[in-house]
Coordinates of C-alpha atoms in Angstrom, one line a residue:
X248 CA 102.1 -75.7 -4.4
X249 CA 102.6 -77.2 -0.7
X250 CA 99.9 -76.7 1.6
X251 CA 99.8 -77.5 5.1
X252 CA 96.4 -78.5 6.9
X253 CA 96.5 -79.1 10.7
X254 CA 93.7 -80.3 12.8
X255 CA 92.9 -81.6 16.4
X256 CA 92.0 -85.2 15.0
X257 CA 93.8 -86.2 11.8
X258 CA 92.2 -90.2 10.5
X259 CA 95.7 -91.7 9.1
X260 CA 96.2 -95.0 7.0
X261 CA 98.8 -97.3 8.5
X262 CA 98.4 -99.6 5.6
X263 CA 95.6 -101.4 7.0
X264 CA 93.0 -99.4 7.9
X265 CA 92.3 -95.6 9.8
X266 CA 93.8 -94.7 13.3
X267 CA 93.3 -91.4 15.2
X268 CA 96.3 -89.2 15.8
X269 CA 95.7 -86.0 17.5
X270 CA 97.4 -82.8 17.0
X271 CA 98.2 -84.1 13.6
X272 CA 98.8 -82.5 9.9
X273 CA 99.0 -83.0 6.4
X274 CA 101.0 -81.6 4.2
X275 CA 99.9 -81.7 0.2
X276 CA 102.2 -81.1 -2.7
X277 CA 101.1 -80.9 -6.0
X278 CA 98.2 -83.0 -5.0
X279 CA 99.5 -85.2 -3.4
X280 CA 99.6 -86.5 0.0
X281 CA 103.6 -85.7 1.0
X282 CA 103.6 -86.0 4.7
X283 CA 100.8 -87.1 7.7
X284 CA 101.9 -87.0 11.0
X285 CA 102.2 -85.3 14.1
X286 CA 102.1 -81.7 13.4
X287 CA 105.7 -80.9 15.4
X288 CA 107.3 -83.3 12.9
X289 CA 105.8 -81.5 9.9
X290 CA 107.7 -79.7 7.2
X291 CA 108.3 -75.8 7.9
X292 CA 108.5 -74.6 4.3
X293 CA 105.1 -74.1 3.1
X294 CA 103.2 -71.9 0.4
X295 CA 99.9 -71.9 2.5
X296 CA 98.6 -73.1 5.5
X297 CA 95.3 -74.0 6.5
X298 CA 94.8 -74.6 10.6
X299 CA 91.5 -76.5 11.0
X300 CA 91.7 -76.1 15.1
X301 CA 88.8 -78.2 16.8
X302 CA 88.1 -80.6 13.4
X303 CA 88.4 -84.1 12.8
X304 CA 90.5 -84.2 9.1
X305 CA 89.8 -87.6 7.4
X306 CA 89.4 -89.1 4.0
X307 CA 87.3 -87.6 1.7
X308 CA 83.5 -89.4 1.7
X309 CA 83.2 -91.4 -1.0
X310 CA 79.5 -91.2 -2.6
X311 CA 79.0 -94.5 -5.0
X312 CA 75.1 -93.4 -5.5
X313 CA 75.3 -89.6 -4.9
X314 CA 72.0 -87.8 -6.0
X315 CA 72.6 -85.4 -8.6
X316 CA 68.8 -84.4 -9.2
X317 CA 65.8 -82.9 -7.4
X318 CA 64.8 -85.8 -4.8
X319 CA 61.6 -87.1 -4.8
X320 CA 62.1 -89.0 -1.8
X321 CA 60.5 -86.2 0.1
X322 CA 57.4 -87.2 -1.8
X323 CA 57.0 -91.1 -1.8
X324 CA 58.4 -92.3 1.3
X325 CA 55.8 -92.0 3.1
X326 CA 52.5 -93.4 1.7
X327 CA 50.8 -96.6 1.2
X328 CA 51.8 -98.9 -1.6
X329 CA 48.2 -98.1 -3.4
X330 CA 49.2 -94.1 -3.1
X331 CA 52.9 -95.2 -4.7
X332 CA 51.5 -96.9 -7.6
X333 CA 50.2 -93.6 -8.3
X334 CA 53.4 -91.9 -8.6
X335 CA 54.6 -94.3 -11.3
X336 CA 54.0 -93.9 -14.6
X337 CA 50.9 -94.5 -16.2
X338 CA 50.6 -96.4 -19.2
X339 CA 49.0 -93.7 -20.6
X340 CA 51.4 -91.2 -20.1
X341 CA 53.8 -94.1 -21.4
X342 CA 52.6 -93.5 -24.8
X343 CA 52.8 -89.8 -24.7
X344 CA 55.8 -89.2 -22.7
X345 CA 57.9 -85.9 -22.2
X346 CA 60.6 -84.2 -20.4
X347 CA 59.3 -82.0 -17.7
X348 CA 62.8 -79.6 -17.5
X349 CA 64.1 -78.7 -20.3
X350 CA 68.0 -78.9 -20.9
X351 CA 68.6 -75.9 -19.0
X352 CA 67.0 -77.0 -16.3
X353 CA 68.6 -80.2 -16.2
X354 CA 71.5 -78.6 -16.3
X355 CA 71.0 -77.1 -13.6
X356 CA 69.3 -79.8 -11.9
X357 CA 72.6 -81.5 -11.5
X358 CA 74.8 -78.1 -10.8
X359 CA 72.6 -78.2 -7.3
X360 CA 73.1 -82.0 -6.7
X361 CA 77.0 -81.4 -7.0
X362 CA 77.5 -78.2 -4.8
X363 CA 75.6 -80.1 -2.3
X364 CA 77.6 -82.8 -2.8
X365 CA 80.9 -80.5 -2.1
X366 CA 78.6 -78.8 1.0
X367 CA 78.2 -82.2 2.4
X368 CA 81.9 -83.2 2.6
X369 CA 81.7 -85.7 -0.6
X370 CA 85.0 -85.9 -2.5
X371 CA 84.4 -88.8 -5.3
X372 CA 80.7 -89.2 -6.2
X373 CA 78.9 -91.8 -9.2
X374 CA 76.0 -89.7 -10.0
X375 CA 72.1 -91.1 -9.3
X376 CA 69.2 -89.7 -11.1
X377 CA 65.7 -89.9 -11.4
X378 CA 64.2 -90.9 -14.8
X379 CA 60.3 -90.2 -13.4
X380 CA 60.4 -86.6 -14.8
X381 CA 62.8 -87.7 -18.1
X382 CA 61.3 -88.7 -21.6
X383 CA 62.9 -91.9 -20.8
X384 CA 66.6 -91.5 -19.2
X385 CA 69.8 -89.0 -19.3
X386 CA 71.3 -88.5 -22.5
X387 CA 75.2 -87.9 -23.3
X388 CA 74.4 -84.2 -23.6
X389 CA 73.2 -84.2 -20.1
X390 CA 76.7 -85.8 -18.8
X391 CA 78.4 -83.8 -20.9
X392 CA 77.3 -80.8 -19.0
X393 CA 77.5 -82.2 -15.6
X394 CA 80.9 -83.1 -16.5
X395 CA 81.9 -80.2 -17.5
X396 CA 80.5 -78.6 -14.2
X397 CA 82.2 -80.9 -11.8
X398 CA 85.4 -80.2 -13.2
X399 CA 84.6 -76.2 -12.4
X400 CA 83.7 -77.1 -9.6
X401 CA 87.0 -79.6 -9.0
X402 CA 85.0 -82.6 -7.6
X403 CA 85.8 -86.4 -9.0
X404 CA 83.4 -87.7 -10.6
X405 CA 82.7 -91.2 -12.3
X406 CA 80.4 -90.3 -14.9
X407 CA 78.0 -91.8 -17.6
X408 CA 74.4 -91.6 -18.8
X409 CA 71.7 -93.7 -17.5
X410 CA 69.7 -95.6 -19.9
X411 CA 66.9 -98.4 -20.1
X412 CA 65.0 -100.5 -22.4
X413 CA 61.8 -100.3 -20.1
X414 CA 60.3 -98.2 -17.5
X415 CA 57.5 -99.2 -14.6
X416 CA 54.1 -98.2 -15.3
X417 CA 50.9 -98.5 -13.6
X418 CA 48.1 -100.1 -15.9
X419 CA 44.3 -98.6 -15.6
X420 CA 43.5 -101.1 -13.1
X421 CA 46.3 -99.9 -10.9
X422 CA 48.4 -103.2 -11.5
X423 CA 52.1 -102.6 -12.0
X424 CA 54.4 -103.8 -14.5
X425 CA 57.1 -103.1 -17.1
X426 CA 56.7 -101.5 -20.9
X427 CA 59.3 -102.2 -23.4
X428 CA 60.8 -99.3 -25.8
X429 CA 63.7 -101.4 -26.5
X430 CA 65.1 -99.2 -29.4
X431 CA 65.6 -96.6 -26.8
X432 CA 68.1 -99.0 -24.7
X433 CA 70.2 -99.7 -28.1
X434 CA 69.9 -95.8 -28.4
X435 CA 70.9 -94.9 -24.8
X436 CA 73.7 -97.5 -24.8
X437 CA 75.3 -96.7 -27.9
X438 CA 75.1 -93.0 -26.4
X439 CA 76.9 -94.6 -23.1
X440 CA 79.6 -95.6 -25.3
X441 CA 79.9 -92.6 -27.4
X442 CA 80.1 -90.6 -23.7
X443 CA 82.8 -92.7 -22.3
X444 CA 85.2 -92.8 -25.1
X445 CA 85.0 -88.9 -24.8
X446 CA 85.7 -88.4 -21.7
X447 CA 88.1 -91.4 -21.5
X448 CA 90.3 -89.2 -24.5
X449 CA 90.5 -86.2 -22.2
X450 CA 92.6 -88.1 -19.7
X451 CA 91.4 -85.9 -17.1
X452 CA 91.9 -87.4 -13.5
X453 CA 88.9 -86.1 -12.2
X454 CA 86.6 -87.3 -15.2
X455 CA 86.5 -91.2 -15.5
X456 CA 84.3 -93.0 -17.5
X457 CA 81.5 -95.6 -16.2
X458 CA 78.5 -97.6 -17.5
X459 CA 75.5 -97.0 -15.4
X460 CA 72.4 -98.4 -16.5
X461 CA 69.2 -98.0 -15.0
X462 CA 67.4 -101.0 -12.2
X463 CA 67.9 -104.2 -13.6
X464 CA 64.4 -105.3 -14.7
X465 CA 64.1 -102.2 -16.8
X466 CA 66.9 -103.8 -18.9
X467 CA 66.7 -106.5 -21.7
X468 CA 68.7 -109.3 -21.2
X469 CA 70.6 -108.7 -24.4
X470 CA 71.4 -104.8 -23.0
X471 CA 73.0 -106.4 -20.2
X472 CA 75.3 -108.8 -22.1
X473 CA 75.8 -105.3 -24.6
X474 CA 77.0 -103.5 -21.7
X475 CA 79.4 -106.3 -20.6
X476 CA 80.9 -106.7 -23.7
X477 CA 81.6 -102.8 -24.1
X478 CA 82.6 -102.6 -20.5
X479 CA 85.1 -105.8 -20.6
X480 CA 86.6 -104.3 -23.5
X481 CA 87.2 -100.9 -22.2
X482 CA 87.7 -102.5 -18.4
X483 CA 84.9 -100.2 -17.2
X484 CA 83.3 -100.3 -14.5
X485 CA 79.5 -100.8 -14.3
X486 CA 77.0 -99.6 -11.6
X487 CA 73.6 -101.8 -11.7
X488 CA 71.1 -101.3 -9.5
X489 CA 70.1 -104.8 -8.3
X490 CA 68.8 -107.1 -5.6
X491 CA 66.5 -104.0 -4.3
X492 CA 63.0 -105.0 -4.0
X493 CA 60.0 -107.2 -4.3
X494 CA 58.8 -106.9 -7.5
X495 CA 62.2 -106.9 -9.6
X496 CA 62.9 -110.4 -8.3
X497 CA 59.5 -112.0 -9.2
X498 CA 59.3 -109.8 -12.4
X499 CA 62.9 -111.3 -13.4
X500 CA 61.5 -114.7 -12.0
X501 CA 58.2 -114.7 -14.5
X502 CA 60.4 -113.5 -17.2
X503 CA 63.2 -115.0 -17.6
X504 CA 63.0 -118.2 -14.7
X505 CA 66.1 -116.9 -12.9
X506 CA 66.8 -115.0 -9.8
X507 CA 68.7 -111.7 -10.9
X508 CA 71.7 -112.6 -9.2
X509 CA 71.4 -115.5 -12.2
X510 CA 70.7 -112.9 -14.8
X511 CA 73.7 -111.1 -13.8
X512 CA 76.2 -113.5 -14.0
X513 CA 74.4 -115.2 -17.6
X514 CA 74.9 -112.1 -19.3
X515 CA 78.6 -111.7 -18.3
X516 CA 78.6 -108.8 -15.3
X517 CA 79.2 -110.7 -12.5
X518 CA 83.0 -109.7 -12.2
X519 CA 85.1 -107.4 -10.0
X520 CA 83.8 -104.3 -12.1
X521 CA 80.5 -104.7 -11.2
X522 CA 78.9 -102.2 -8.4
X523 CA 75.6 -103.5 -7.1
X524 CA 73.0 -100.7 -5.2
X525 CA 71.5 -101.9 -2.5
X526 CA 72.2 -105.6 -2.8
X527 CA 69.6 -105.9 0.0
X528 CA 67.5 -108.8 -1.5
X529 CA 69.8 -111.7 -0.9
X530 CA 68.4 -115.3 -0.4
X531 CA 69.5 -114.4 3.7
X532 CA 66.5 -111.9 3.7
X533 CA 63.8 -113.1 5.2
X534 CA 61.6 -112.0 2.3
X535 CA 63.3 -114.2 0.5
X536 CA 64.2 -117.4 2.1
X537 CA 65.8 -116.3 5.3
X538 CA 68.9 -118.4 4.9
X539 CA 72.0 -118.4 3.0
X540 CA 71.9 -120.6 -0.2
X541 CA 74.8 -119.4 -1.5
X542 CA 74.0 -115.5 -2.9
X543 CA 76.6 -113.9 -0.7
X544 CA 79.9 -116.3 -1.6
X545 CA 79.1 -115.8 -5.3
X546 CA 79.1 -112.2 -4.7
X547 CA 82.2 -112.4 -3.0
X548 CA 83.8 -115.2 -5.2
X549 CA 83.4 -112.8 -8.5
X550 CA 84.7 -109.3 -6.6
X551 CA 81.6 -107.6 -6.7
X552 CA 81.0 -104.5 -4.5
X553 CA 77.5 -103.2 -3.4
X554 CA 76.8 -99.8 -2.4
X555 CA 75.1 -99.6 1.0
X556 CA 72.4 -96.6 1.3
X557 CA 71.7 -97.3 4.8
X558 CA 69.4 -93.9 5.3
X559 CA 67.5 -93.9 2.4
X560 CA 67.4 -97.9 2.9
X561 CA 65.6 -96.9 6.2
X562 CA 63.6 -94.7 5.0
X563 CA 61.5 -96.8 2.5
X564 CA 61.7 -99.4 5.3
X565 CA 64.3 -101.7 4.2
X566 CA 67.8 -102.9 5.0
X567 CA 70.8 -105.1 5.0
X568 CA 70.3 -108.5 6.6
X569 CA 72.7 -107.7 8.0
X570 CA 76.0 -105.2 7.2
X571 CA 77.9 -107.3 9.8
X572 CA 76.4 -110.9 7.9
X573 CA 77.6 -109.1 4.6
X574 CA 81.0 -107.5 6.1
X575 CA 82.1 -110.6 7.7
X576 CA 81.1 -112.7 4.8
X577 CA 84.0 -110.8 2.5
X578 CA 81.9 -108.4 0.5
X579 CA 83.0 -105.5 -0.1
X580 CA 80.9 -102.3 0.9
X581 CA 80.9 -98.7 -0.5
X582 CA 78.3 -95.9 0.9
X583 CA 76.1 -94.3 -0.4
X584 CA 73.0 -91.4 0.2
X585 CA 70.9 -91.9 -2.9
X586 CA 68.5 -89.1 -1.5
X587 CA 68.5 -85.4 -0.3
X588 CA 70.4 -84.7 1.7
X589 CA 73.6 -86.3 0.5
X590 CA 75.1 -86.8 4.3
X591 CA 77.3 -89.8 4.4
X592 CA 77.4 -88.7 8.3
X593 CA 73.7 -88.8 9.0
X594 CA 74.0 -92.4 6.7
X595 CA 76.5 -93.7 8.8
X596 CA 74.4 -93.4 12.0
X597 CA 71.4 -94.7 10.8
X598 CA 72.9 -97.8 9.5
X599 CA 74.8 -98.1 13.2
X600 CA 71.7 -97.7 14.6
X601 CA 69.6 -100.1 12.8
X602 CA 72.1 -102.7 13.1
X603 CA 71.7 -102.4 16.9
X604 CA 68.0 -103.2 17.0
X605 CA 68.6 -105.9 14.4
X606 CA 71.2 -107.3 16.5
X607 CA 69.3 -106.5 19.7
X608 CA 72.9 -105.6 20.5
X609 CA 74.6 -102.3 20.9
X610 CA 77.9 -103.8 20.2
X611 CA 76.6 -104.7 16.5
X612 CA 76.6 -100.5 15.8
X613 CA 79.8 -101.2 13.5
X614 CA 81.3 -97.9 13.3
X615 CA 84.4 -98.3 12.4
X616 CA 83.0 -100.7 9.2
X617 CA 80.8 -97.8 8.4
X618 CA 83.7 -95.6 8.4
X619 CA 85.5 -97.9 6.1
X620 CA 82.9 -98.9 4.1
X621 CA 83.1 -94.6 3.1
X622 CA 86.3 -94.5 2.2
X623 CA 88.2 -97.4 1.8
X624 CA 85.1 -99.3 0.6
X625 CA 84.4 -96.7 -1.7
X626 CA 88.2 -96.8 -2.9
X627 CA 88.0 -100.5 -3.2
X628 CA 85.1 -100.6 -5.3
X629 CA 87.0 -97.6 -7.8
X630 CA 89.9 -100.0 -8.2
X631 CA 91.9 -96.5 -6.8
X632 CA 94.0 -97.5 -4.3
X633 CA 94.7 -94.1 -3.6
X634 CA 91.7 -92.6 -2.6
X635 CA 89.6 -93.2 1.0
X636 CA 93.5 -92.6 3.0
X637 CA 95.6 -90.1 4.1
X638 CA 98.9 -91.6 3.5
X639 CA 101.9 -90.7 1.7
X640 CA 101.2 -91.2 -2.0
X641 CA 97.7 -91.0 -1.6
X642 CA 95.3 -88.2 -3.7
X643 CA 95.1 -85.4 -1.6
X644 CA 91.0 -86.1 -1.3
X645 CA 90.3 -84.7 2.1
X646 CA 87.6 -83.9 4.2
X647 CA 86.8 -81.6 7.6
X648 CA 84.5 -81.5 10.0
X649 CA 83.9 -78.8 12.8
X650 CA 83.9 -80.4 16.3
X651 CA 84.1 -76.7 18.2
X652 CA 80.2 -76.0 17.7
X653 CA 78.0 -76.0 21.0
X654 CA 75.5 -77.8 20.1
X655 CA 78.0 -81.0 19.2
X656 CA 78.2 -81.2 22.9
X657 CA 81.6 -82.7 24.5
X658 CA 84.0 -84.3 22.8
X659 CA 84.7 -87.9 23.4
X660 CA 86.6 -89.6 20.3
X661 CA 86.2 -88.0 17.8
X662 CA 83.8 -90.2 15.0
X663 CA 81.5 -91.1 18.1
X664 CA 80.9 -87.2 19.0
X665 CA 80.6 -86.5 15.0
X666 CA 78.1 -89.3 14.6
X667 CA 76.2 -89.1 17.5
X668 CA 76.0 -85.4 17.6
X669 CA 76.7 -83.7 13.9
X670 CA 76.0 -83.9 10.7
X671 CA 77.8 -83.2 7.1
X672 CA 76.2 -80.1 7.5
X673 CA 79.3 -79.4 10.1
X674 CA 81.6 -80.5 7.0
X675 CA 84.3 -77.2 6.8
X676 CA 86.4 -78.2 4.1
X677 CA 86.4 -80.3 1.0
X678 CA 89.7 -80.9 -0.9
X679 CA 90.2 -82.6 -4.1
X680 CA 93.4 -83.1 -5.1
X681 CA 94.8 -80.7 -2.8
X682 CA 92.1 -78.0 -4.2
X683 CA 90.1 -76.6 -1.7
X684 CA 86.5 -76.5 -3.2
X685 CA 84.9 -76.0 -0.2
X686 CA 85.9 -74.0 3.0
X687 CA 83.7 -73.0 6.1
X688 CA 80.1 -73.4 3.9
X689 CA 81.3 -71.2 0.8
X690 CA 82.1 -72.6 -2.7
X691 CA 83.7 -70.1 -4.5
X692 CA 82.3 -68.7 -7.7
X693 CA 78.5 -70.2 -6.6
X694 CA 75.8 -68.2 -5.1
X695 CA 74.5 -70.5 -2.7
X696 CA 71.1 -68.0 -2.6
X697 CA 70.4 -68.5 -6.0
X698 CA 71.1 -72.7 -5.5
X699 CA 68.4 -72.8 -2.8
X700 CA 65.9 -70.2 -4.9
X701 CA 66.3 -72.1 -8.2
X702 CA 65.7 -75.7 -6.2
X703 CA 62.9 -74.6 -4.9
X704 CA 61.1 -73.8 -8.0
X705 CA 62.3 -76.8 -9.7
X706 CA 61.1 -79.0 -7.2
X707 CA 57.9 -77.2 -7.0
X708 CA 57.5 -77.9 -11.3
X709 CA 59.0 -81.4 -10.4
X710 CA 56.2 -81.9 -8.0
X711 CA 52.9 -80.3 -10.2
X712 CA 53.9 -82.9 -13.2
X713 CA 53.3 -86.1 -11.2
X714 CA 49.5 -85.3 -11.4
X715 CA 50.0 -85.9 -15.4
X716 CA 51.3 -89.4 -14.9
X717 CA 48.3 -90.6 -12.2
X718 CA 46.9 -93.3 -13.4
X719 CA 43.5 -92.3 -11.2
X720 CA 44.3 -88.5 -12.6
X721 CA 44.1 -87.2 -9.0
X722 CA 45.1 -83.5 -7.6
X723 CA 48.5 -82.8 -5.8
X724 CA 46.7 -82.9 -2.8
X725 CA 45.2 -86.3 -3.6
X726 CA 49.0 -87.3 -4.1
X727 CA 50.7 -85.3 -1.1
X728 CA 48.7 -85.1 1.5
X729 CA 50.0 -82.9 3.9
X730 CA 51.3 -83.8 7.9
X731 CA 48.2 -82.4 9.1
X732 CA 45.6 -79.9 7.3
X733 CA 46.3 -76.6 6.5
X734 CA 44.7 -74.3 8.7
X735 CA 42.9 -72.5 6.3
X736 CA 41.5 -75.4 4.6
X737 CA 40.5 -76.6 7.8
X738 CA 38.1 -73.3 8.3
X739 CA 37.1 -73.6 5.3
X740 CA 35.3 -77.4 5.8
X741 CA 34.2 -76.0 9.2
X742 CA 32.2 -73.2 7.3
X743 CA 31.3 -75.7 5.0
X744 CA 30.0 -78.0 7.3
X745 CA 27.6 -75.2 9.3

């Protein structure tokens, strides 16, 4: 099958990095990227065509912590850190815990996290879920029907289940720490293991394999060095989350009287495999020590690649010191959204634009290392050298994104006007090896009414259960208070009150 695409603005590879060409196409054969170039030197003989007219035709967005779940972002970004401890588990409810979906719902938890994935103009996704509503983390029976979904659906995905041998919990006297059920890490890794030697059998190229555990001080020391020993021997890639926060470095610190950047490398991860969400708490953040001691060249020195998640970063008020510190230092840098909604576009200009206040410079609004960083960063961190370009050879992983609508306003180039005035909500075509999967907001075979119906009343049986796990047993409006009172709650104090 050769397809021709055509487009306005068509982002090429010239072996080192993107560059613009207008009026350009792509032709895909069997896949495959066969030709990218001007579209009067394109091939005539065709077996389809699609003309993108006003787009900008790049790389497809590479999505390193892609949220495949019901967020809960929406929920706890927004309060104090006495109303957050609240939406942790309570020890309590540690001792009597319990899946709030059942499988079916699960299921089709992460059936809604994909199609907006493929909405959203993601190509190649590692999949992100939240534990909080799980007995304790994703089982291979859970993968094993996301798995089976993506490939319907004709995404790539890099697949495994989470699993942990702790969780957070809140104790009666609202103090936070860690409880150990560390049978269920042997359990969840052995399950890990089990999952990827499936899937690595089926040979499918849009189903690899991946170890993903769960945030680094939920895991036993002797889990991690499990999980480098089965991923050296299978040269797997693993995805820890890491270097995030406050309390995982002084809990690792009290523990085990090592930074985690220590207890990385000791248990045998620190190598070119490893993929390190958000990587934010370096010793150069200033809640740390402000200065470089040496964190950044041993991330380098090993390979290591973080996934940057500038929006979400922003949102729970904290971010890289700084992307151009980290970009210029050698480190490699993926994207991704980690939240609802997964839009590597809306990502990309908040990390631009909180690099220019942290620079107090507007010239520090990296773009173009943004751009990279979702694609070829991405690529880089995949070891797949032919993903994140259009080039001859490369997977024919493409994404499209309208620049014709009105309220985009004029167009200057054409990342600035997409960045500065769109959205992946403009995203008009997804392609996965040269399958459309998405064209002009339609997935074909999915009812996109039924996808916004059945979120709504997960998230509404996602949102009743935190009440269970309070440790101060407070109502959802204790929990979520809303913007400003409802009206009629508001007339009913006032009748109250005379």
């Amino acid at each position: 099958m050769r397809t021709l695409l055509t487009a306005d603005h068509v982002l090429l590879f010239d072996g080192a990095s993107h560059v613009e060409l207008h009026d350009g196409a792509v032709l895909v054969d069997d896949g495959v990227i066969a030709y990218a170039g001007p579209t009067v030197d394109a091939p005539r003989e065709v077996d389809d065509r699609i003309d993108l007219g006003e787009s900008l035709l790049m790389p497809g967005l590479i999505d390193l912590d892609a949220l495949t779940d019901i967020d809960h972002l929406i929920l706890d970004s927004w309060g104090s850190a006495a109303r957050a401890r609240r939406l942790q588990w309570s020890e309590e409810y540690f001792a009597h815990r319990a899946h709030v979906f059942d499988d079916a719902e699960r299921a089709r938890i992460r059936e809604i996290g994909l199609v907006q994935l493929a909405l959203h103009g993601i190509t190649s996704y590692m999949p992100i879920a939240s534990e909080v509503h799980s007995a304790w983390a994703e089982s291979a029976d859970d993968l094993r029907a996301m798995a089976a979904f993506s490939r319907r659906l004709g995404l790539r995905g890099f697949l495994g289940p989470s699993y942990r041998s702790g969780v957070n919990v809140i104790t009666d006297a609202g103090e936070r720490g860690i409880r150990f059920a560390e049978e269920e890490g042997r359990a969840g890794l052995a399950d890990a293991i089990g999952f990827f030697d499936e899937i690595d059998a089926l040979e499918d190229p849009l189903l690899t394999p991946v170890f993903l555990p769960c945030r680094i001080e939920t895991l036993t020391p002797s889990l991690l060095a499990e999980t480098a020993a089965a991923a050296t021997q299978r040269g797997a890639l693993v995805r820890l989350h890491a270097l995030q926060g406050d309390f995982e470095r002084d809990h690792i610190l009290d523990e085990h009287g090592c930074t985690p950047l220590d207890l990385i490398e000791a248990q045998g991860l620190l190598n070119e495999r490893l993929i390190v969400p958000h990587g934010v708490f370096l010793d150069v953040n200033p809640r740390v020590h402000g200065e470089d001691r040496g964190d950044l060249g041993r991330l380098v020195d090993a390979g290591v690649s973080i996934v940057h998640c500038p929006l979400t970063n922003a949102r729970y008020g904290s971010e890289l010191e700084t992307f151009a510190r980290y970009r210029g230092a050698g480190l490699n840098i993926a994207l991704g959204t980690d939240s609802f909604p997964p839009d590597l576009i809306r990502g990309i200009d908040a990390g631009v634009s909180v690099a220019k206040v942290q620079n107090r410079d507007l010239s520090a609004g990296d773009l173009r290392g943004y751009v990279e960083a979702a694609t070829l960063g991405g690529a880089h961190a995949l070891h797949r050298p032919d993903l994140g370009r259009i080039a001859v050879g490369a997977q024919a992983d493409l994404t499209a994104f309208r620049l014709d609508d009105v309220r985009m306003g004029p167009v200057e180039d054409p990342l600035r006007t997409l960045v500065l005035g769109g959205t992946a909500r403009d995203a008009c075509l997804t392609m996965v090896a040269g399958r459309v999967v998405m064209r002009d907001g339609r997935i074909e075979g999915i009812d996109l009414d039924a996808v916004r119906a059945d979120a709504q009343v997960l998230f509404e049986k996602m949102r009743a259960a935190y009440t269970g796990r309070d440790h101060l047993q407070g109502s959802l409006d204790d929990l979520f208070p809303p913007v400003f009172p409802s009206a009629v709650a508001a007339e009913e104090r006032f009748r109250d009150e005379r």
